[in-house]
Coordinates of C-alpha atoms in Angstrom, one line a residue:
X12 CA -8.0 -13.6 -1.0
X13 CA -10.1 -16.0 0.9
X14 CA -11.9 -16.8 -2.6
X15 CA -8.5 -18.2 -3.8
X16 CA -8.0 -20.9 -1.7
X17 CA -11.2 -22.5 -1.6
X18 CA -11.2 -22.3 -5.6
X19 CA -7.3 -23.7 -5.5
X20 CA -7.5 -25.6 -9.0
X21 CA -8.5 -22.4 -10.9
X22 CA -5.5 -20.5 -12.3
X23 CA -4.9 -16.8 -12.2
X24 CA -7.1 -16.2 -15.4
X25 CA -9.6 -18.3 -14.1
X26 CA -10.1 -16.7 -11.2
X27 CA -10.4 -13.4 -12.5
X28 CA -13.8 -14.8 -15.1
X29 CA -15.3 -16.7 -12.3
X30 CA -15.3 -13.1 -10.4
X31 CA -16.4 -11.3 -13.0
X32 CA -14.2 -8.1 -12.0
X33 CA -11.7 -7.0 -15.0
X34 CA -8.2 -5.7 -13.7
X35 CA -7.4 -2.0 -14.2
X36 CA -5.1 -1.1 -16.9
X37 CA -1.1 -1.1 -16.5
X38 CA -1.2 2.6 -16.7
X39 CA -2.9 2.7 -13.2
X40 CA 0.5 1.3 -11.4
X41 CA 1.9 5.0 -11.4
X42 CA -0.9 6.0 -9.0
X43 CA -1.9 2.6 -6.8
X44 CA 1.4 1.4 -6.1
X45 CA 2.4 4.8 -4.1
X46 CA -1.3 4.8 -2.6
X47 CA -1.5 1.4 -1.0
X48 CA 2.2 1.6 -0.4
X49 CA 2.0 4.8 1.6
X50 CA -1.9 3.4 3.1
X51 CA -0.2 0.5 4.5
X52 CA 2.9 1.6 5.9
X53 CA 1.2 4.9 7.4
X54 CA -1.5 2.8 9.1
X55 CA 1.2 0.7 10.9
X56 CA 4.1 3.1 11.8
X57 CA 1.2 5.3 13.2
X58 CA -0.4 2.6 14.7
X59 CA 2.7 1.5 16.7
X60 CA 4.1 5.2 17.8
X61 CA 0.4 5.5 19.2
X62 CA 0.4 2.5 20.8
X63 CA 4.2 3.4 22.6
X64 CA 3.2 6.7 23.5
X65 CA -0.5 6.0 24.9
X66 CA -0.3 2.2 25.5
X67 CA -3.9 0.6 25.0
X68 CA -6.1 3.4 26.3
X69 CA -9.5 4.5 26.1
X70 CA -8.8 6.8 23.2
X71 CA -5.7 5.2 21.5
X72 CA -7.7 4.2 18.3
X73 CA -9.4 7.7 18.0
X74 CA -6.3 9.1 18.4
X75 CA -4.2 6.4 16.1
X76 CA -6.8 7.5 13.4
X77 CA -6.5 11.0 13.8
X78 CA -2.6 10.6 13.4
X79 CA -2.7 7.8 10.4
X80 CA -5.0 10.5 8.2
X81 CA -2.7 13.1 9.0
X82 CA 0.3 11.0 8.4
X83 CA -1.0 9.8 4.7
X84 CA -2.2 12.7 3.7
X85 CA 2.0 13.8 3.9
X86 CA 3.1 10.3 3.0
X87 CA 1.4 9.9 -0.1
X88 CA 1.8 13.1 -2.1
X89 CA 5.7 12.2 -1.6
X90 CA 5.5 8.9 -2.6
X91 CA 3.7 9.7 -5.4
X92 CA 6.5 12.4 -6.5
X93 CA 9.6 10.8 -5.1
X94 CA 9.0 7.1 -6.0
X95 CA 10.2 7.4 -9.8
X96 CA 13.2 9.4 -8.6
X97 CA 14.3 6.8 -6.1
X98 CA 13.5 4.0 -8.4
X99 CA 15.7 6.1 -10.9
X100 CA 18.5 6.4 -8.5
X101 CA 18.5 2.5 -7.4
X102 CA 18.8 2.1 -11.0
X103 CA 22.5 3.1 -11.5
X104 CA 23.2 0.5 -8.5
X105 CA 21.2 -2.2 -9.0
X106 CA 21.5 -4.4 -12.2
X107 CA 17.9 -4.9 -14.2
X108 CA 17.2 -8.4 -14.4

């Protein structure tokens, strides 16, 4: 957030009254963390398998697109299911803190 650093005395609750935007409830995690999880990670891995496969071409980023929409509309439907069970499963492994 380029805001941030040019406002660098203002602390986190500051920052969110001088913007004037209110932060979404906690209940929200469930669905944003598996959608900008699965945005973010689909738009590089498809970006980079593109850009082995066709090298910088003429059509690489119509073609990178094509593939990244395809690719997260798969990757988030199973992140969104399977992220409580893994989080379940790294539970009997991993101490909570």
């Amino acid at each position: 957030m380029l805001f941030r650093s040019y406002c660098s005395g203002l602390g986190e609750e500051d920052w969110w009254e001088v913007t004037g935007v209110t932060k979404l409830p906690a209940s929200c995690m469930r669905f944003a963390l598996p959608l900008g999880t699965s945005f973010f990670m689909t738009f590089l891995v498809s970006g980079v398998a593109t850009w082995r496969v066709l090298g910088l071409s003429i059509g690489m980023i119509e073609t990178w697109m094509t593939s990244w929409i395809v690719s997260w509309a798969v990757a988030f439907p199973t992140m969104f299911v399977m992220l409580p069970r893994v989080r379940r499963w790294l539970s009997y492994f991993i101490e909570e803190g």
